[in-house]
Each structure stands twice: as structure tokens, then as C-alpha cells.
PDB file of N, CA and C in Angstrom:
ATOM      1  N   MET A   1     -19.260  27.834 -14.517  1.00  0.00           N
ATOM      2  CA  MET A   1     -17.987  27.641 -14.718  1.00  0.00           C
ATOM      3  C   MET A   1     -17.229  26.542 -13.750  1.00  0.00           C
ATOM      4  N   MET A   2     -17.824  26.617 -12.497  1.00  0.00           N
ATOM      5  CA  MET A   2     -17.308  25.802 -11.505  1.00  0.00           C
ATOM      6  C   MET A   2     -17.922  24.247 -11.748  1.00  0.00           C
ATOM      7  N   MET A   3     -19.036  24.296 -12.323  1.00  0.00           N
ATOM      8  CA  MET A   3     -19.629  22.964 -12.653  1.00  0.00           C
ATOM      9  C   MET A   3     -18.793  22.154 -13.717  1.00  0.00           C
ATOM     10  N   GLU A   4     -18.235  22.993 -14.682  1.00  0.00           N
ATOM     11  CA  GLU A   4     -17.642  22.511 -15.725  1.00  0.00           C
ATOM     12  C   GLU A   4     -16.388  21.878 -15.369  1.00  0.00           C
ATOM     13  N   ILE A   5     -15.577  22.602 -14.401  1.00  0.00           N
ATOM     14  CA  ILE A   5     -14.418  22.184 -13.835  1.00  0.00           C
ATOM     15  C   ILE A   5     -14.594  20.878 -13.053  1.00  0.00           C
ATOM     16  N   ALA A   6     -15.647  20.876 -12.103  1.00  0.00           N
ATOM     17  CA  ALA A   6     -15.852  19.632 -11.435  1.00  0.00           C
ATOM     18  C   ALA A   6     -16.122  18.519 -12.330  1.00  0.00           C
ATOM     19  N   TYR A   7     -16.960  18.803 -13.507  1.00  0.00           N
ATOM     20  CA  TYR A   7     -17.101  17.648 -14.357  1.00  0.00           C
ATOM     21  C   TYR A   7     -15.836  17.144 -14.991  1.00  0.00           C
ATOM     22  N   VAL A   8     -14.970  18.092 -15.295  1.00  0.00           N
ATOM     23  CA  VAL A   8     -13.684  17.699 -16.066  1.00  0.00           C
ATOM     24  C   VAL A   8     -12.908  16.865 -14.956  1.00  0.00           C
ATOM     25  N   VAL A   9     -12.679  17.200 -13.773  1.00  0.00           N
ATOM     26  CA  VAL A   9     -12.020  16.620 -12.707  1.00  0.00           C
ATOM     27  C   VAL A   9     -12.592  15.219 -12.606  1.00  0.00           C
ATOM     28  N   PHE A  10     -13.896  15.082 -12.421  1.00  0.00           N
ATOM     29  CA  PHE A  10     -14.520  13.851 -12.229  1.00  0.00           C
ATOM     30  C   PHE A  10     -14.268  13.016 -13.486  1.00  0.00           C
ATOM     31  N   GLU A  11     -14.362  13.467 -14.762  1.00  0.00           N
ATOM     32  CA  GLU A  11     -14.130  12.675 -15.883  1.00  0.00           C
ATOM     33  C   GLU A  11     -12.654  12.306 -15.924  1.00  0.00           C
ATOM     34  N   LYS A  12     -11.802  12.980 -15.654  1.00  0.00           N
ATOM     35  CA  LYS A  12     -10.279  12.617 -15.742  1.00  0.00           C
ATOM     36  C   LYS A  12     -10.184  11.550 -14.622  1.00  0.00           C
ATOM     37  N   SER A  13     -10.668  11.822 -13.434  1.00  0.00           N
ATOM     38  CA  SER A  13     -10.396  10.779 -12.426  1.00  0.00           C
ATOM     39  C   SER A  13     -10.922   9.298 -12.659  1.00  0.00           C
ATOM     40  N   THR A  14     -12.099   9.345 -13.377  1.00  0.00           N
ATOM     41  CA  THR A  14     -12.729   8.050 -13.566  1.00  0.00           C
ATOM     42  C   THR A  14     -11.862   7.436 -14.870  1.00  0.00           C
ATOM     43  N   LEU A  15     -11.421   8.251 -15.741  1.00  0.00           N
ATOM     44  CA  LEU A  15     -10.658   7.560 -16.717  1.00  0.00           C
ATOM     45  C   LEU A  15      -9.274   6.952 -16.217  1.00  0.00           C
ATOM     46  N   TRP A  16      -8.817   7.779 -15.270  1.00  0.00           N
ATOM     47  CA  TRP A  16      -7.468   7.229 -14.698  1.00  0.00           C
ATOM     48  C   TRP A  16      -7.728   5.978 -13.773  1.00  0.00           C
ATOM     49  N   ILE A  17      -8.806   5.952 -13.134  1.00  0.00           N
ATOM     50  CA  ILE A  17      -9.292   4.656 -12.361  1.00  0.00           C
ATOM     51  C   ILE A  17      -9.405   3.541 -13.392  1.00  0.00           C
ATOM     52  N   ALA A  18     -10.180   3.839 -14.504  1.00  0.00           N
ATOM     53  CA  ALA A  18     -10.453   2.675 -15.432  1.00  0.00           C
ATOM     54  C   ALA A  18      -9.200   2.298 -15.992  1.00  0.00           C
ATOM     55  N   GLN A  19      -8.138   3.139 -16.379  1.00  0.00           N
ATOM     56  CA  GLN A  19      -6.970   2.697 -16.920  1.00  0.00           C
ATOM     57  C   GLN A  19      -6.098   1.910 -16.026  1.00  0.00           C
ATOM     58  N   TYR A  20      -6.110   2.332 -14.839  1.00  0.00           N
ATOM     59  CA  TYR A  20      -5.199   1.697 -13.732  1.00  0.00           C
ATOM     60  C   TYR A  20      -6.056   0.949 -12.672  1.00  0.00           C
ATOM     61  N   LEU A  21      -7.209   0.224 -13.222  1.00  0.00           N
ATOM     62  CA  LEU A  21      -8.030  -0.354 -12.281  1.00  0.00           C
ATOM     63  C   LEU A  21      -7.327  -1.511 -11.487  1.00  0.00           C
ATOM     64  N   PRO A  22      -6.455  -2.371 -11.997  1.00  0.00           N
ATOM     65  CA  PRO A  22      -5.749  -3.344 -11.137  1.00  0.00           C
ATOM     66  C   PRO A  22      -5.050  -2.841  -9.957  1.00  0.00           C
ATOM     67  N   SER A  23      -4.173  -1.783 -10.323  1.00  0.00           N
ATOM     68  CA  SER A  23      -3.444  -1.072  -9.198  1.00  0.00           C
ATOM     69  C   SER A  23      -4.189  -0.403  -8.214  1.00  0.00           C
ATOM     70  N   PHE A  24      -5.304   0.276  -8.696  1.00  0.00           N
ATOM     71  CA  PHE A  24      -6.287   0.973  -7.802  1.00  0.00           C
ATOM     72  C   PHE A  24      -6.854  -0.092  -6.933  1.00  0.00           C
ATOM     73  N   TYR A  25      -7.289  -1.176  -7.406  1.00  0.00           N
ATOM     74  CA  TYR A  25      -7.943  -2.268  -6.617  1.00  0.00           C
ATOM     75  C   TYR A  25      -6.899  -2.838  -5.605  1.00  0.00           C
ATOM     76  N   SER A  26      -5.655  -3.094  -6.014  1.00  0.00           N
ATOM     77  CA  SER A  26      -4.721  -3.485  -5.049  1.00  0.00           C
ATOM     78  C   SER A  26      -4.436  -2.657  -3.884  1.00  0.00           C
ATOM     79  N   GLY A  27      -4.397  -1.299  -4.185  1.00  0.00           N
ATOM     80  CA  GLY A  27      -4.340  -0.232  -3.100  1.00  0.00           C
ATOM     81  C   GLY A  27      -5.421  -0.216  -2.178  1.00  0.00           C
ATOM     82  N   LEU A  28      -6.623  -0.298  -2.821  1.00  0.00           N
ATOM     83  CA  LEU A  28      -7.861  -0.322  -1.942  1.00  0.00           C
ATOM     84  C   LEU A  28      -8.033  -1.610  -1.126  1.00  0.00           C
ATOM     85  N   CYS A  29      -7.714  -2.742  -1.714  1.00  0.00           N
ATOM     86  CA  CYS A  29      -7.744  -4.053  -0.825  1.00  0.00           C
ATOM     87  C   CYS A  29      -6.686  -3.865   0.513  1.00  0.00           C
ATOM     88  N   ALA A  30      -5.522  -3.416   0.130  1.00  0.00           N
ATOM     89  CA  ALA A  30      -4.570  -3.174   1.221  1.00  0.00           C
ATOM     90  C   ALA A  30      -5.043  -2.235   2.210  1.00  0.00           C
ATOM     91  N   LEU A  31      -5.539  -1.194   1.815  1.00  0.00           N
ATOM     92  CA  LEU A  31      -6.136  -0.148   2.700  1.00  0.00           C
ATOM     93  C   LEU A  31      -7.284  -0.642   3.562  1.00  0.00           C
ATOM     94  N   LEU A  32      -8.211  -1.359   3.032  1.00  0.00           N
ATOM     95  CA  LEU A  32      -9.424  -1.954   3.703  1.00  0.00           C
ATOM     96  C   LEU A  32      -8.912  -2.942   4.675  1.00  0.00           C
ATOM     97  N   ILE A  33      -8.173  -3.967   4.198  1.00  0.00           N
ATOM     98  CA  ILE A  33      -7.850  -5.157   5.024  1.00  0.00           C
ATOM     99  C   ILE A  33      -6.982  -4.561   6.117  1.00  0.00           C
ATOM    100  N   SER A  34      -6.049  -3.801   5.975  1.00  0.00           N
ATOM    101  CA  SER A  34      -5.304  -3.199   6.974  1.00  0.00           C
ATOM    102  C   SER A  34      -5.993  -2.415   8.092  1.00  0.00           C
ATOM    103  N   ALA A  35      -7.056  -1.642   7.588  1.00  0.00           N
ATOM    104  CA  ALA A  35      -7.859  -0.940   8.458  1.00  0.00           C
ATOM    105  C   ALA A  35      -8.810  -1.923   9.384  1.00  0.00           C
ATOM    106  N   LEU A  36      -9.345  -2.892   8.722  1.00  0.00           N
ATOM    107  CA  LEU A  36     -10.104  -3.826   9.542  1.00  0.00           C
ATOM    108  C   LEU A  36      -9.369  -4.608  10.434  1.00  0.00           C
ATOM    109  N   THR A  37      -8.156  -5.065  10.069  1.00  0.00           N
ATOM    110  CA  THR A  37      -7.315  -5.841  10.940  1.00  0.00           C
ATOM    111  C   THR A  37      -6.964  -4.935  12.205  1.00  0.00           C
ATOM    112  N   ASP A  38      -6.655  -3.559  11.950  1.00  0.00           N
ATOM    113  CA  ASP A  38      -6.369  -2.741  13.048  1.00  0.00           C
ATOM    114  C   ASP A  38      -7.589  -2.405  13.950  1.00  0.00           C
ATOM    115  N   LEU A  39      -8.655  -2.346  13.356  1.00  0.00           N
ATOM    116  CA  LEU A  39     -10.007  -2.244  14.186  1.00  0.00           C
ATOM    117  C   LEU A  39     -10.216  -3.462  15.011  1.00  0.00           C
ATOM    118  N   ARG A  40     -10.031  -4.641  14.491  1.00  0.00           N
ATOM    119  CA  ARG A  40     -10.085  -5.863  15.248  1.00  0.00           C
ATOM    120  C   ARG A  40      -9.273  -5.862  16.396  1.00  0.00           C
ATOM    121  N   MET A  41      -7.933  -5.378  16.196  1.00  0.00           N
ATOM    122  CA  MET A  41      -7.082  -5.456  17.400  1.00  0.00           C
ATOM    123  C   MET A  41      -7.178  -4.282  18.327  1.00  0.00           C
ATOM    124  N   ARG A  42      -8.142  -3.449  18.073  1.00  0.00           N
ATOM    125  CA  ARG A  42      -8.529  -2.271  18.905  1.00  0.00           C
ATOM    126  C   ARG A  42      -7.485  -1.253  19.002  1.00  0.00           C
ATOM    127  N   GLN A  43      -6.799  -0.877  17.796  1.00  0.00           N
ATOM    128  CA  GLN A  43      -5.698   0.006  17.705  1.00  0.00           C
ATOM    129  C   GLN A  43      -6.417   1.500  17.854  1.00  0.00           C
ATOM    130  N   PRO A  44      -5.737   2.525  18.203  1.00  0.00           N
ATOM    131  CA  PRO A  44      -6.076   3.725  18.239  1.00  0.00           C
ATOM    132  C   PRO A  44      -6.495   4.246  16.657  1.00  0.00           C
ATOM    133  N   LEU A  45      -7.398   5.156  16.615  1.00  0.00           N
ATOM    134  CA  LEU A  45      -7.935   5.644  15.282  1.00  0.00           C
ATOM    135  C   LEU A  45      -6.620   6.254  14.556  1.00  0.00           C
ATOM    136  N   ARG A  46      -5.778   6.917  15.137  1.00  0.00           N
ATOM    137  CA  ARG A  46      -4.673   7.498  14.345  1.00  0.00           C
ATOM    138  C   ARG A  46      -3.798   6.375  13.755  1.00  0.00           C
ATOM    139  N   GLN A  47      -3.578   5.348  14.422  1.00  0.00           N
ATOM    140  CA  GLN A  47      -2.762   4.394  13.971  1.00  0.00           C
ATOM    141  C   GLN A  47      -3.529   3.476  12.939  1.00  0.00           C
ATOM    142  N   ILE A  48      -4.922   3.448  13.007  1.00  0.00           N
ATOM    143  CA  ILE A  48      -5.511   2.613  11.914  1.00  0.00           C
ATOM    144  C   ILE A  48      -5.555   3.460  10.633  1.00  0.00           C
ATOM    145  N   LEU A  49      -5.642   4.789  10.704  1.00  0.00           N
ATOM    146  CA  LEU A  49      -5.737   5.631   9.501  1.00  0.00           C
ATOM    147  C   LEU A  49      -4.308   5.604   8.897  1.00  0.00           C
ATOM    148  N   THR A  50      -3.315   5.974   9.727  1.00  0.00           N
ATOM    149  CA  THR A  50      -1.882   6.017   9.022  1.00  0.00           C
ATOM    150  C   THR A  50      -1.431   4.700   8.662  1.00  0.00           C
ATOM    151  N   GLY A  51      -1.694   3.439   9.275  1.00  0.00           N
ATOM    152  CA  GLY A  51      -1.212   2.316   8.947  1.00  0.00           C
ATOM    153  C   GLY A  51      -1.923   1.717   7.631  1.00  0.00           C
ATOM    154  N   SER A  52      -3.237   2.061   7.617  1.00  0.00           N
ATOM    155  CA  SER A  52      -3.954   1.618   6.335  1.00  0.00           C
ATOM    156  C   SER A  52      -3.525   2.507   5.013  1.00  0.00           C
ATOM    157  N   LEU A  53      -3.352   3.770   5.258  1.00  0.00           N
ATOM    158  CA  LEU A  53      -2.894   4.492   4.210  1.00  0.00           C
ATOM    159  C   LEU A  53      -1.477   4.105   3.734  1.00  0.00           C
ATOM    160  N   VAL A  54      -0.423   3.691   4.554  1.00  0.00           N
ATOM    161  CA  VAL A  54       0.824   3.266   4.308  1.00  0.00           C
ATOM    162  C   VAL A  54       0.704   1.971   3.447  1.00  0.00           C
ATOM    163  N   CYS A  55      -0.086   1.007   3.989  1.00  0.00           N
ATOM    164  CA  CYS A  55      -0.363  -0.154   3.109  1.00  0.00           C
ATOM    165  C   CYS A  55      -0.917   0.046   1.741  1.00  0.00           C
ATOM    166  N   GLY A  56      -1.968   0.990   1.775  1.00  0.00           N
ATOM    167  CA  GLY A  56      -2.452   1.257   0.372  1.00  0.00           C
ATOM    168  C   GLY A  56      -1.577   1.942  -0.518  1.00  0.00           C
ATOM    169  N   ILE A  57      -0.776   2.882  -0.027  1.00  0.00           N
ATOM    170  CA  ILE A  57       0.202   3.469  -0.927  1.00  0.00           C
ATOM    171  C   ILE A  57       1.110   2.542  -1.330  1.00  0.00           C
ATOM    172  N   PHE A  58       1.672   1.604  -0.534  1.00  0.00           N
ATOM    173  CA  PHE A  58       2.763   0.845  -0.770  1.00  0.00           C
ATOM    174  C   PHE A  58       2.198  -0.298  -1.804  1.00  0.00           C
ATOM    175  N   ALA A  59       1.107  -0.760  -1.583  1.00  0.00           N
ATOM    176  CA  ALA A  59       0.447  -1.555  -2.612  1.00  0.00           C
ATOM    177  C   ALA A  59       0.168  -0.987  -3.973  1.00  0.00           C
ATOM    178  N   LEU A  60      -0.112   0.243  -4.016  1.00  0.00           N
ATOM    179  CA  LEU A  60      -0.248   1.060  -5.419  1.00  0.00           C
ATOM    180  C   LEU A  60       1.079   0.968  -5.960  1.00  0.00           C
ATOM    181  N   SER A  61       2.218   1.357  -5.226  1.00  0.00           N
ATOM    182  CA  SER A  61       3.533   1.519  -5.848  1.00  0.00           C
ATOM    183  C   SER A  61       4.051   0.118  -6.196  1.00  0.00           C
ATOM    184  N   THR A  62       3.938  -0.936  -5.531  1.00  0.00           N
ATOM    185  CA  THR A  62       4.424  -2.248  -5.874  1.00  0.00           C
ATOM    186  C   THR A  62       3.510  -2.927  -6.979  1.00  0.00           C
ATOM    187  N   SER A  63       2.365  -2.697  -7.143  1.00  0.00           N
ATOM    188  CA  SER A  63       1.468  -3.283  -8.150  1.00  0.00           C
ATOM    189  C   SER A  63       2.042  -2.832  -9.446  1.00  0.00           C
ATOM    190  N   ALA A  64       2.746  -1.785  -9.666  1.00  0.00           N
ATOM    191  CA  ALA A  64       3.326  -1.411 -11.040  1.00  0.00           C
ATOM    192  C   ALA A  64       4.467  -2.441 -11.416  1.00  0.00           C
ATOM    193  N   LEU A  65       5.025  -3.089 -10.358  1.00  0.00           N
ATOM    194  CA  LEU A  65       6.142  -4.061 -10.518  1.00  0.00           C
ATOM    195  C   LEU A  65       5.647  -5.473 -11.167  1.00  0.00           C
ATOM    196  N   LEU A  66       4.218  -5.620 -10.973  1.00  0.00           N
ATOM    197  CA  LEU A  66       3.832  -6.929 -11.368  1.00  0.00           C
ATOM    198  C   LEU A  66       4.098  -7.323 -12.781  1.00  0.00           C
ATOM    199  N   THR A  67       3.949  -6.498 -13.792  1.00  0.00           N
ATOM    200  CA  THR A  67       4.174  -6.838 -15.106  1.00  0.00           C
ATOM    201  C   THR A  67       5.621  -6.895 -15.461  1.00  0.00           C
ATOM    202  N   TRP A  68       6.394  -6.169 -14.692  1.00  0.00           N
ATOM    203  CA  TRP A  68       7.997  -6.285 -14.855  1.00  0.00           C
ATOM    204  C   TRP A  68       8.411  -7.561 -14.225  1.00  0.00           C
ATOM    205  N   LEU A  69       7.710  -8.171 -13.289  1.00  0.00           N
ATOM    206  CA  LEU A  69       8.052  -9.518 -12.799  1.00  0.00           C
ATOM    207  C   LEU A  69       7.451 -10.515 -13.539  1.00  0.00           C
ATOM    208  N   GLY A  70       6.587 -10.230 -14.580  1.00  0.00           N
ATOM    209  CA  GLY A  70       6.160 -11.296 -15.356  1.00  0.00           C
ATOM    210  C   GLY A  70       4.774 -11.791 -14.838  1.00  0.00           C
ATOM    211  N   LEU A  71       4.149 -11.197 -13.978  1.00  0.00           N
ATOM    212  CA  LEU A  71       2.876 -11.654 -13.365  1.00  0.00           C
ATOM    213  C   LEU A  71       1.804 -10.918 -14.075  1.00  0.00           C
ATOM    214  N   PRO A  72       0.646 -11.406 -14.166  1.00  0.00           N
ATOM    215  CA  PRO A  72      -0.528 -10.623 -14.881  1.00  0.00           C
ATOM    216  C   PRO A  72      -0.953  -9.500 -13.817  1.00  0.00           C
ATOM    217  N   GLU A  73      -1.466  -8.469 -14.547  1.00  0.00           N
ATOM    218  CA  GLU A  73      -1.766  -7.309 -13.730  1.00  0.00           C
ATOM    219  C   GLU A  73      -3.072  -7.561 -12.737  1.00  0.00           C
ATOM    220  N   ASN A  74      -3.946  -8.633 -13.127  1.00  0.00           N
ATOM    221  CA  ASN A  74      -4.954  -8.809 -12.095  1.00  0.00           C
ATOM    222  C   ASN A  74      -4.464  -9.527 -10.774  1.00  0.00           C
ATOM    223  N   SER A  75      -3.293  -9.856 -10.583  1.00  0.00           N
ATOM    224  CA  SER A  75      -2.724 -10.438  -9.555  1.00  0.00           C
ATOM    225  C   SER A  75      -2.528  -9.216  -8.452  1.00  0.00           C
ATOM    226  N   GLY A  76      -2.810  -8.138  -8.723  1.00  0.00           N
ATOM    227  CA  GLY A  76      -2.736  -6.921  -7.834  1.00  0.00           C
ATOM    228  C   GLY A  76      -3.685  -7.166  -6.729  1.00  0.00           C
ATOM    229  N   ALA A  77      -4.883  -7.692  -6.737  1.00  0.00           N
ATOM    230  CA  ALA A  77      -5.689  -8.021  -5.697  1.00  0.00           C
ATOM    231  C   ALA A  77      -4.905  -8.891  -4.602  1.00  0.00           C
ATOM    232  N   PHE A  78      -4.387  -9.896  -5.096  1.00  0.00           N
ATOM    233  CA  PHE A  78      -3.756 -10.809  -4.122  1.00  0.00           C
ATOM    234  C   PHE A  78      -2.644  -9.962  -3.509  1.00  0.00           C
ATOM    235  N   LEU A  79      -1.871  -9.173  -4.152  1.00  0.00           N
ATOM    236  CA  LEU A  79      -0.701  -8.389  -3.621  1.00  0.00           C
ATOM    237  C   LEU A  79      -1.354  -7.497  -2.628  1.00  0.00           C
ATOM    238  N   GLY A  80      -2.448  -6.827  -2.889  1.00  0.00           N
ATOM    239  CA  GLY A  80      -3.092  -5.780  -1.927  1.00  0.00           C
ATOM    240  C   GLY A  80      -3.475  -6.449  -0.739  1.00  0.00           C
ATOM    241  N   ALA A  81      -4.111  -7.662  -0.817  1.00  0.00           N
ATOM    242  CA  ALA A  81      -4.700  -8.371   0.296  1.00  0.00           C
ATOM    243  C   ALA A  81      -3.404  -8.830   1.142  1.00  0.00           C
ATOM    244  N   LEU A  82      -2.526  -9.355   0.634  1.00  0.00           N
ATOM    245  CA  LEU A  82      -1.276  -9.762   1.246  1.00  0.00           C
ATOM    246  C   LEU A  82      -0.740  -8.625   1.986  1.00  0.00           C
ATOM    247  N   LEU A  83      -0.437  -7.485   1.512  1.00  0.00           N
ATOM    248  CA  LEU A  83       0.195  -6.420   2.018  1.00  0.00           C
ATOM    249  C   LEU A  83      -0.766  -5.824   3.284  1.00  0.00           C
ATOM    250  N   GLY A  84      -2.031  -5.885   3.072  1.00  0.00           N
ATOM    251  CA  GLY A  84      -3.029  -5.503   4.052  1.00  0.00           C
ATOM    252  C   GLY A  84      -2.968  -6.330   5.183  1.00  0.00           C
ATOM    253  N   PHE A  85      -2.822  -7.681   5.130  1.00  0.00           N
ATOM    254  CA  PHE A  85      -2.654  -8.545   6.195  1.00  0.00           C
ATOM    255  C   PHE A  85      -1.299  -8.496   6.984  1.00  0.00           C
ATOM    256  N   VAL A  86      -0.314  -8.200   6.245  1.00  0.00           N
ATOM    257  CA  VAL A  86       0.953  -7.971   6.794  1.00  0.00           C
ATOM    258  C   VAL A  86       1.093  -6.674   7.632  1.00  0.00           C
ATOM    259  N   GLY A  87       0.555  -5.629   7.286  1.00  0.00           N
ATOM    260  CA  GLY A  87       0.357  -4.491   7.988  1.00  0.00           C
ATOM    261  C   GLY A  87       1.556  -3.442   7.803  1.00  0.00           C
ATOM    262  N   ALA A  88       1.322  -2.162   8.188  1.00  0.00           N
ATOM    263  CA  ALA A  88       2.482  -1.327   8.153  1.00  0.00           C
ATOM    264  C   ALA A  88       3.580  -1.498   8.978  1.00  0.00           C
ATOM    265  N   ASP A  89       3.371  -1.936  10.301  1.00  0.00           N
ATOM    266  CA  ASP A  89       4.447  -2.147  11.299  1.00  0.00           C
ATOM    267  C   ASP A  89       5.393  -3.247  10.734  1.00  0.00           C
ATOM    268  N   ARG A  90       4.742  -4.256  10.165  1.00  0.00           N
ATOM    269  CA  ARG A  90       5.722  -5.382   9.772  1.00  0.00           C
ATOM    270  C   ARG A  90       6.282  -5.067   8.398  1.00  0.00           C
ATOM    271  N   LEU A  91       5.599  -4.209   7.641  1.00  0.00           N
ATOM    272  CA  LEU A  91       6.375  -3.747   6.402  1.00  0.00           C
ATOM    273  C   LEU A  91       7.651  -2.950   6.720  1.00  0.00           C
ATOM    274  N   ARG A  92       7.437  -2.123   7.782  1.00  0.00           N
ATOM    275  CA  ARG A  92       8.697  -1.247   8.214  1.00  0.00           C
ATOM    276  C   ARG A  92       9.597  -2.261   8.721  1.00  0.00           C
ATOM    277  N   GLU A  93       9.323  -3.236   9.508  1.00  0.00           N
ATOM    278  CA  GLU A  93      10.441  -4.193   9.970  1.00  0.00           C
ATOM    279  C   GLU A  93      11.099  -4.911   8.795  1.00  0.00           C
ATOM    280  N   ILE A  94      10.358  -5.348   7.994  1.00  0.00           N
ATOM    281  CA  ILE A  94      10.968  -6.025   6.789  1.00  0.00           C
ATOM    282  C   ILE A  94      11.923  -4.985   5.869  1.00  0.00           C
ATOM    283  N   ALA A  95      11.478  -3.753   5.671  1.00  0.00           N
ATOM    284  CA  ALA A  95      12.408  -2.808   5.035  1.00  0.00           C
ATOM    285  C   ALA A  95      13.655  -2.482   5.780  1.00  0.00           C
ATOM    286  N   ILE A  96      13.477  -2.308   7.091  1.00  0.00           N
ATOM    287  CA  ILE A  96      14.662  -2.142   7.933  1.00  0.00           C
ATOM    288  C   ILE A  96      15.668  -3.348   7.880  1.00  0.00           C
ATOM    289  N   PHE A  97      15.040  -4.406   7.922  1.00  0.00           N
ATOM    290  CA  PHE A  97      15.863  -5.806   7.909  1.00  0.00           C
ATOM    291  C   PHE A  97      16.569  -5.900   6.552  1.00  0.00           C
ATOM    292  N   LEU A  98      15.924  -5.484   5.371  1.00  0.00           N
ATOM    293  CA  LEU A  98      16.559  -5.497   4.111  1.00  0.00           C
ATOM    294  C   LEU A  98      17.685  -4.642   4.046  1.00  0.00           C
ATOM    295  N   VAL A  99      17.424  -3.401   4.490  1.00  0.00           N
ATOM    296  CA  VAL A  99      18.470  -2.430   4.498  1.00  0.00           C
ATOM    297  C   VAL A  99      19.727  -2.769   5.301  1.00  0.00           C
ATOM    298  N   TYR A 100      19.373  -3.227   6.412  1.00  0.00           N
ATOM    299  CA  TYR A 100      20.674  -3.740   7.275  1.00  0.00           C
ATOM    300  C   TYR A 100      21.405  -4.814   6.751  1.00  0.00           C
ATOM    301  N   ARG A 101      20.673  -5.711   6.156  1.00  0.00           N
ATOM    302  CA  ARG A 101      21.304  -6.798   5.439  1.00  0.00           C
ATOM    303  C   ARG A 101      22.059  -6.380   4.251  1.00  0.00           C
ATOM    304  N   ARG A 102      21.534  -5.489   3.627  1.00  0.00           N
ATOM    305  CA  ARG A 102      22.199  -4.957   2.230  1.00  0.00           C
ATOM    306  C   ARG A 102      23.463  -4.335   2.658  1.00  0.00           C
ATOM    307  N   ILE A 103      23.571  -3.434   3.851  1.00  0.00           N
ATOM    308  CA  ILE A 103      24.836  -2.760   4.231  1.00  0.00           C
ATOM    309  C   ILE A 103      25.806  -3.673   5.032  1.00  0.00           C
ATOM    310  N   GLY A 104      25.272  -4.804   5.354  1.00  0.00           N
ATOM    311  CA  GLY A 104      26.096  -5.651   6.022  1.00  0.00           C
ATOM    312  C   GLY A 104      26.184  -5.616   7.576  1.00  0.00           C
ATOM    313  N   SER A 105      25.110  -5.048   8.229  1.00  0.00           N
ATOM    314  CA  SER A 105      25.148  -4.857   9.625  1.00  0.00           C
ATOM    315  C   SER A 105      24.312  -5.895  10.190  1.00  0.00           C
ATOM    316  N   ASN A 106      24.913  -6.510  11.251  1.00  0.00           N
ATOM    317  CA  ASN A 106      24.113  -7.611  11.946  1.00  0.00           C
ATOM    318  C   ASN A 106      23.984  -7.222  13.463  1.00  0.00           C
ATOM    319  N   ASP A 107      24.449  -6.014  13.797  1.00  0.00           N
ATOM    320  CA  ASP A 107      24.285  -5.598  15.148  1.00  0.00           C
ATOM    321  C   ASP A 107      23.016  -5.287  15.683  1.00  0.00           C
ATOM    322  N   LYS A 108      22.381  -5.706  16.665  1.00  0.00           N
ATOM    323  CA  LYS A 108      21.083  -5.309  17.177  1.00  0.00           C
ATOM    324  C   LYS A 108      21.056  -3.901  17.530  1.00  0.00           C
ATOM    325  N   GLU A 109      22.115  -3.492  18.137  1.00  0.00           N
ATOM    326  CA  GLU A 109      22.145  -2.068  18.666  1.00  0.00           C
ATOM    327  C   GLU A 109      22.135  -1.102  17.463  1.00  0.00           C
ATOM    328  N   ASP A 110      22.711  -1.396  16.359  1.00  0.00           N
ATOM    329  CA  ASP A 110      22.568  -0.466  15.201  1.00  0.00           C
ATOM    330  C   ASP A 110      21.168  -0.331  14.662  1.00  0.00           C
ATOM    331  N   GLN A 111      20.299  -1.332  14.812  1.00  0.00           N
ATOM    332  CA  GLN A 111      18.971  -1.433  14.372  1.00  0.00           C
ATOM    333  C   GLN A 111      18.013  -0.564  15.160  1.00  0.00           C
ATOM    334  N   LYS A 112      18.364  -0.128  16.280  1.00  0.00           N
ATOM    335  CA  LYS A 112      17.562   0.713  17.136  1.00  0.00           C
ATOM    336  C   LYS A 112      17.706   2.186  17.026  1.00  0.00           C
TER     337      LYS A 112
END
């Protein structure tokens, strides 16, 4: 019984990966490049794990936008590599900047 459940889960997972391979590859590229960059900079293990997971999840979610933007799905590898090089800290800074620009705040004290 347990073997059948494990087989079904494995089969469904591989079918999902095959169907969304460009998005999966994009997230994997971002995760690995971010982790390797943080390792090179001698970051703590906790920061390496969380930062690379954030980059991977962000790349997975943004790779769905590629077709909406008119780009081919296989450009996800470039997107993942780009997000991995940018890193989680810089992605957060960019997001905060965009939010403050949208609401019209220029005060540096508001951003802290």
C-alpha cells in the first residue's frame, strides 16, 4: 500500500516537472547561483539557505510571466540566472524601492 502511494506521488511529481520544466529550471538556476554566490562570500549557512530559497521561489513565480510578456518559455534559464546573481537582499531592496516610488514617498527615514 505504501509503495503504491510513493509510486503515485513520484509519478505525479515527474509529470509536473516535465510539464513546467522551463519554470522549474529557472527556479533551480536561481537557487543554485544564489547559494554559490553566498558561499563564495562566506555568508552564514542560514543566510545561504534562506536567500537561495527566496531567489528560487521568486524565479519560479516570475517565470510564469514570460509568456504574458511575449518572451519564449525557455528564457526562464536566463531569468533564473539573473535573479540568482542579483540575490535575495538586492531583490528586497528593489521591491521596497518600487513600493515607495509607487506610493510617492521619497523620505529616507520612511524607508527604514
